[in-house]
Structure formats: structure tokens, C-alpha cells
CSV table of C-alpha atoms in Angstrom, one decimal:
chain,number,residue,atom,x,y,z
A,1353,MET,CA,-55.8,4.4,31.1
A,1354,GLU,CA,-52.7,6.2,29.7
A,1355,SER,CA,-51.9,9.7,30.9
A,1356,SER,CA,-52.4,12.6,28.7
A,1357,ARG,CA,-48.7,12.9,28.5
A,1358,GLN,CA,-46.8,11.3,25.6
A,1359,ASN,CA,-46.6,7.5,25.7
A,1360,PRO,CA,-43.1,6.8,27.1
A,1361,PHE,CA,-42.8,3.8,24.8
A,1362,ILE,CA,-43.2,5.8,21.6
A,1363,PHE,CA,-40.4,7.9,20.0
A,1364,SER,CA,-40.8,11.6,20.6
A,1365,ALA,CA,-41.0,14.0,17.7
A,1366,LEU,CA,-37.8,15.6,16.5
A,1367,ASP,CA,-39.4,18.9,15.3
A,1368,ASP,CA,-37.2,21.0,17.5
A,1369,TYR,CA,-34.0,19.7,15.9
A,1370,SER,CA,-32.3,20.7,12.7
A,1371,PHE,CA,-32.3,18.4,9.7
A,1372,ARG,CA,-28.6,17.5,10.4
A,1373,GLN,CA,-29.4,16.8,14.1
A,1374,ARG,CA,-32.4,14.6,13.2
A,1375,ILE,CA,-30.2,12.5,10.9
A,1376,ALA,CA,-27.5,12.2,13.6
A,1377,ILE,CA,-30.0,11.2,16.3
A,1378,ARG,CA,-31.5,8.5,14.1
A,1379,ALA,CA,-28.1,7.2,13.0
A,1380,ALA,CA,-26.8,7.1,16.6
A,1381,ASP,CA,-29.9,5.3,17.8
A,1382,ILE,CA,-29.6,2.6,15.2
A,1383,VAL,CA,-25.9,2.1,15.5
A,1384,PHE,CA,-25.9,1.9,19.3
A,1385,SER,CA,-29.0,-0.4,19.3
A,1386,VAL,CA,-27.5,-2.8,16.8
A,1387,PHE,CA,-24.2,-2.8,18.6
A,1388,LEU,CA,-25.8,-3.4,22.0
A,1389,PHE,CA,-28.0,-6.2,20.7
A,1390,LEU,CA,-25.2,-8.1,19.0
A,1391,LEU,CA,-23.0,-7.7,22.1
A,1392,GLY,CA,-25.7,-8.5,24.5
A,1393,THR,CA,-26.6,-11.8,22.8
A,1394,THR,CA,-23.0,-13.1,23.6
A,1395,LEU,CA,-23.2,-12.4,27.3
A,1396,ARG,CA,-23.5,-15.4,29.6
A,1397,TRP,CA,-25.9,-14.4,32.4
A,1398,SER,CA,-26.2,-16.2,35.7
A,1399,ASP,CA,-29.3,-18.3,36.2
A,1400,GLU,CA,-29.6,-16.8,39.7
A,1401,ASP,CA,-30.9,-13.6,38.2
A,1402,GLU,CA,-34.0,-15.3,36.7
A,1403,ALA,CA,-36.2,-15.5,39.9
A,1404,PHE,CA,-35.7,-11.9,40.6
A,1405,LEU,CA,-36.3,-10.8,37.1
A,1406,ARG,CA,-39.6,-12.7,37.1
A,1407,SER,CA,-40.6,-11.0,40.4
A,1408,VAL,CA,-39.9,-7.5,38.9
A,1409,ASP,CA,-42.0,-8.5,35.9
A,1410,SER,CA,-45.0,-9.7,37.8
A,1411,GLN,CA,-45.2,-8.0,41.2
A,1412,ARG,CA,-46.0,-4.4,42.2
A,1413,PRO,CA,-43.7,-1.7,40.8
A,1414,VAL,CA,-40.2,-1.2,42.2
A,1415,ILE,CA,-37.5,1.5,41.6
A,1416,LEU,CA,-34.3,-0.1,40.3
A,1417,CYS,CA,-31.1,1.9,40.9
A,1418,VAL,CA,-27.7,1.4,39.4
A,1419,TRP,CA,-24.6,3.5,38.7
A,1420,HIS,CA,-24.5,5.0,35.2
A,1421,ALA,CA,-21.4,2.9,34.6
A,1422,GLY,CA,-23.5,-0.2,34.5
A,1423,LEU,CA,-26.1,1.1,32.0
A,1424,LEU,CA,-25.2,-0.9,28.9
A,1425,PRO,CA,-25.4,-4.5,30.4
A,1426,SER,CA,-28.4,-3.4,32.5
A,1427,LEU,CA,-30.3,-2.2,29.4
A,1428,PHE,CA,-29.9,-5.6,27.7
A,1429,ARG,CA,-30.7,-7.7,30.9
A,1430,PHE,CA,-33.9,-5.8,31.7
A,1431,ARG,CA,-35.1,-5.6,28.1
A,1432,ARG,CA,-38.8,-6.0,27.1
A,1433,MET,CA,-40.0,-5.7,30.7
A,1434,GLN,CA,-41.9,-2.4,30.2
A,1435,ILE,CA,-39.6,-0.6,32.7
A,1436,VAL,CA,-39.6,3.2,32.4
A,1437,ALA,CA,-36.4,5.1,32.7
A,1438,LEU,CA,-35.5,8.7,33.2
A,1439,THR,CA,-33.4,10.2,30.3
A,1440,SER,CA,-31.9,13.6,29.8
A,1441,LYS,CA,-33.6,16.4,27.9
A,1442,SER,CA,-30.5,16.9,25.8
A,1443,PHE,CA,-29.3,16.0,22.3
A,1444,ASP,CA,-27.5,12.9,23.7
A,1445,GLY,CA,-30.6,12.0,25.7
A,1446,GLU,CA,-32.7,11.9,22.6
A,1447,TYR,CA,-30.9,9.0,20.9
A,1448,THR,CA,-30.4,7.3,24.3
A,1449,ALA,CA,-34.2,7.4,24.8
A,1450,ARG,CA,-34.8,5.9,21.4
A,1451,CYS,CA,-32.2,3.1,22.1
A,1452,LEU,CA,-34.0,2.4,25.3
A,1453,GLN,CA,-37.3,2.2,23.6
A,1454,ARG,CA,-36.0,-0.3,21.0
A,1455,PHE,CA,-35.2,-2.6,23.9
A,1456,GLY,CA,-38.7,-2.3,25.3
A,1457,PHE,CA,-38.2,0.4,27.9
A,1458,GLY,CA,-40.2,3.5,28.3
A,1459,SER,CA,-38.5,6.9,28.5
A,1460,VAL,CA,-39.5,9.9,30.5
A,1461,ARG,CA,-37.4,13.0,29.7
A,1462,GLY,CA,-35.9,15.2,32.4
A,1463,SER,CA,-33.2,15.5,35.0
A,1464,SER,CA,-32.6,17.0,38.4
A,1465,SER,CA,-31.6,20.2,36.8
A,1466,ARG,CA,-33.8,20.4,33.7
A,1467,GLY,CA,-37.5,19.5,33.9
A,1468,GLY,CA,-37.0,17.5,37.1
A,1469,GLY,CA,-40.3,18.3,38.7
A,1470,ALA,CA,-42.3,17.4,35.6
A,1471,ALA,CA,-40.3,14.3,35.0
A,1472,LEU,CA,-40.9,13.0,38.6
A,1473,LEU,CA,-44.6,13.6,38.1
A,1474,ALA,CA,-44.6,11.6,34.9
A,1475,LEU,CA,-42.7,8.8,36.6
A,1476,GLU,CA,-45.2,8.8,39.4
A,1477,GLU,CA,-48.0,8.4,36.9
A,1478,GLN,CA,-46.1,5.4,35.4
A,1479,VAL,CA,-45.9,3.7,38.8
A,1480,GLU,CA,-49.6,4.3,39.3
A,1481,GLN,CA,-50.1,2.4,36.1
A,1482,GLY,CA,-48.1,-0.6,37.5
A,1483,ARG,CA,-44.8,0.0,35.9
A,1484,SER,CA,-41.4,-0.3,37.5
A,1485,ILE,CA,-38.9,2.6,37.2
A,1486,ALA,CA,-35.1,2.5,36.5
A,1487,PHE,CA,-32.7,5.2,37.6
A,1488,THR,CA,-29.0,5.6,36.8
A,1489,VAL,CA,-28.7,7.5,40.1
A,1490,ASP,CA,-25.6,9.5,39.3
A,1491,GLY,CA,-26.7,10.4,35.8
A,1492,PRO,CA,-27.0,12.0,33.4
A,1493,LYS,CA,-23.7,13.9,33.8
A,1494,GLY,CA,-22.4,13.1,37.3
A,1495,PRO,CA,-20.5,13.4,39.5
A,1496,ALA,CA,-19.9,9.7,39.2
A,1497,ARG,CA,-21.0,7.4,42.0
A,1498,VAL,CA,-22.8,10.2,43.9
A,1499,VAL,CA,-26.6,9.5,44.4
A,1500,LYS,CA,-29.0,12.1,43.3
A,1501,PRO,CA,-32.3,12.5,45.2
A,1502,GLY,CA,-34.8,11.6,42.4
A,1503,ALA,CA,-35.2,7.9,43.3
A,1504,CYS,CA,-35.8,8.5,47.0
A,1505,VAL,CA,-38.3,11.4,46.2
A,1506,LEU,CA,-40.2,9.1,43.9
A,1507,ALA,CA,-40.2,6.3,46.5
A,1508,LYS,CA,-41.7,8.7,49.0
A,1509,ARG,CA,-44.4,9.8,46.6
A,1510,THR,CA,-45.4,6.3,45.4
A,1511,GLY,CA,-44.5,3.9,48.1
A,1512,ALA,CA,-42.6,1.8,45.6
A,1513,PRO,CA,-39.5,0.2,47.2
A,1514,ILE,CA,-36.0,1.0,45.9
A,1515,ILE,CA,-33.8,-1.9,44.9
A,1516,PRO,CA,-30.2,-1.1,44.4
A,1517,PHE,CA,-28.2,-3.3,42.2
A,1518,SER,CA,-24.9,-3.6,40.3
A,1519,VAL,CA,-23.6,-5.6,37.4
A,1520,GLU,CA,-20.6,-8.0,37.7
A,1521,LEU,CA,-18.8,-8.8,34.5
A,1522,SER,CA,-15.9,-11.2,34.1
A,1523,SER,CA,-14.3,-9.1,31.4
A,1524,PHE,CA,-15.0,-5.6,30.2
A,1525,TRP,CA,-13.5,-2.3,28.9
A,1526,ARG,CA,-13.8,1.0,30.7
A,1527,LEU,CA,-14.6,4.1,28.7
A,1528,GLY,CA,-12.8,7.4,29.4
A,1529,SER,CA,-16.1,9.1,30.0
A,1530,TRP,CA,-17.1,10.8,33.2
A,1531,ASP,CA,-18.9,7.7,34.5
A,1532,ARG,CA,-16.1,5.2,33.5
A,1533,MET,CA,-18.8,3.2,31.7
A,1534,MET,CA,-18.4,-0.5,31.5
A,1535,VAL,CA,-18.5,-2.1,28.0
A,1536,PRO,CA,-18.7,-5.9,28.3
A,1537,LYS,CA,-16.3,-7.9,26.2
A,1538,PRO,CA,-18.0,-10.5,24.0
A,1539,PHE,CA,-18.8,-13.8,25.7
A,1540,SER,CA,-18.2,-12.4,29.2
A,1541,LYS,CA,-19.9,-13.9,32.2
A,1542,ALA,CA,-22.4,-11.5,33.8
A,1543,ARG,CA,-24.7,-11.4,36.8
A,1544,LEU,CA,-26.8,-8.9,38.7
A,1545,VAL,CA,-26.1,-8.3,42.4
A,1546,PHE,CA,-28.9,-6.9,44.4
A,1547,GLY,CA,-28.9,-5.0,47.7
A,1548,PRO,CA,-31.7,-4.9,50.3
A,1549,GLN,CA,-34.8,-2.9,49.6
A,1550,ILE,CA,-35.1,0.6,50.8
A,1551,LYS,CA,-38.5,2.1,51.6
A,1552,VAL,CA,-39.3,5.8,52.1
A,1553,ALA,CA,-42.4,6.6,54.1
A,1554,SER,CA,-44.9,9.0,52.5
A,1555,ASP,CA,-44.7,11.3,55.5
A,1556,ALA,CA,-40.9,11.4,55.6
A,1557,ASP,CA,-39.5,14.9,56.1
A,1558,ASP,CA,-36.4,16.3,54.4
A,1559,ASN,CA,-34.1,14.9,57.0
A,1560,ILE,CA,-35.4,11.4,56.6
A,1561,VAL,CA,-35.2,11.6,52.8
A,1562,SER,CA,-31.6,12.7,53.1
A,1563,GLU,CA,-30.9,9.7,55.4
A,1564,LYS,CA,-32.5,7.4,52.7
A,1565,ILE,CA,-30.3,9.0,50.0
A,1566,ALA,CA,-27.3,8.2,52.2
A,1567,GLU,CA,-28.5,4.7,52.8
A,1568,LEU,CA,-28.9,4.2,49.0
A,1569,GLN,CA,-25.4,5.6,48.5
A,1570,ARG,CA,-24.0,3.1,51.0
A,1571,ALA,CA,-25.9,0.2,49.5
A,1572,LEU,CA,-24.6,0.9,46.0
A,1573,ASP,CA,-21.0,1.4,47.3
A,1574,SER,CA,-21.2,-1.9,49.1
A,1575,LEU,CA,-22.2,-3.8,45.9
A,1576,ASP,CA,-19.0,-3.0,44.0
């Protein structure tokens, strides 16, 4: 049974935005979605990813963690798997959420600084419904490559294991954004690289959670 909260796979209302902002959100959503779809179809993914992707799609929920720089290829690779992602409660976050939803993701709105507690509760509900969760763990605004605590807190609350991963691309551009986002070049080779699972006990105290955050940091650093 779905929570009383808004279905994360349905676009949220834009009533709080001005007419001009609503047009901008819808336009950005469509432009980015079409661009990513066309680009993503050219990528040549490693067959080694398939077994893991099938396990994520069929087994108990996991918490997937990647740097924000790897968002674009990750979004295409994990499309249509009913994974729920955390997106910012900002203007940029609105069209990002819609783009995610067009690729079959769910979107829960919030961040560590704005609506974090409510967002984690909503993500917890999604795990209870059997859905995996995705975090860009240094997002939405950085600092880049510094793990924020949300994924480890969620792992403690739900028992879902954390799976760190990165995306390797044979050829890509780097944007001048805070995260140095990777934009794959057309027809690049791509593959996912996974680290070992990280589990956080339900009775873990703050010190142990901090140790797990550091462990996740080390795992992601080692994958690059």
C-alpha cells in the first residue's frame, strides 16, 4: 500500500512557482531528458554489469551511492528499475526530479539542510515497500567528493546495505560545475564499478555511524 505522501513516481504540482518558472521547469525537463536519452543510447555498456543490475532489480532493497559527478550515466544505466532518489527542494531540483521520473525513477524531495528529516522518513517508507534507494552522496551542492550522512542514517533505520559504485567512461567531458560532472562522449565505452557492501546496525551509536560514513568515503575514493 502506498504511503499517504505523494507518489514519488508522479510529477509534483508546480503551484508554488510563477508562470515563467513553470515554463522554465518544463522546458529544462524535456530538453535534458531528450538529450540524456539520445546520448545514453549510444553508450556501450559492459556486459559484466548485467548480473548485478538483475540482482538490484529482484532482491531486497539496497542503497546505491555514487558521487554527483557520475549522475548522468548512472541515471541512464539504472533507468526503469523503480529506484527512488533524493532530489533537492530547489528550483533546479524540480526539473531534475522530473527528468529522473521520465527515466523510471521515483523522487523524494529534500536534502541534509532543507527538509532532511522528512525526506529520510519518506525514503524509509520506500524501502519498506521494497524499493532500492539512490544517493549522490556529495549532493546536491557539495562540497564535491565529501560523503554526507544521509545514506548511512537510512541504512541504520532500514537495515538495507549500502553499495558504493562509480562509473568508468572511456571518453567524456568535464563540466565546470562544483561537482566536475562527467558528460559521456557519444559511443563511449562505459561500465559500473562496485565496492563492497557496507551495513549499519540498527543499534549503532553516533560514533559507529561516523565510522561508517568514513568507510563509505574510503570506498568511493578507492573506486576512482
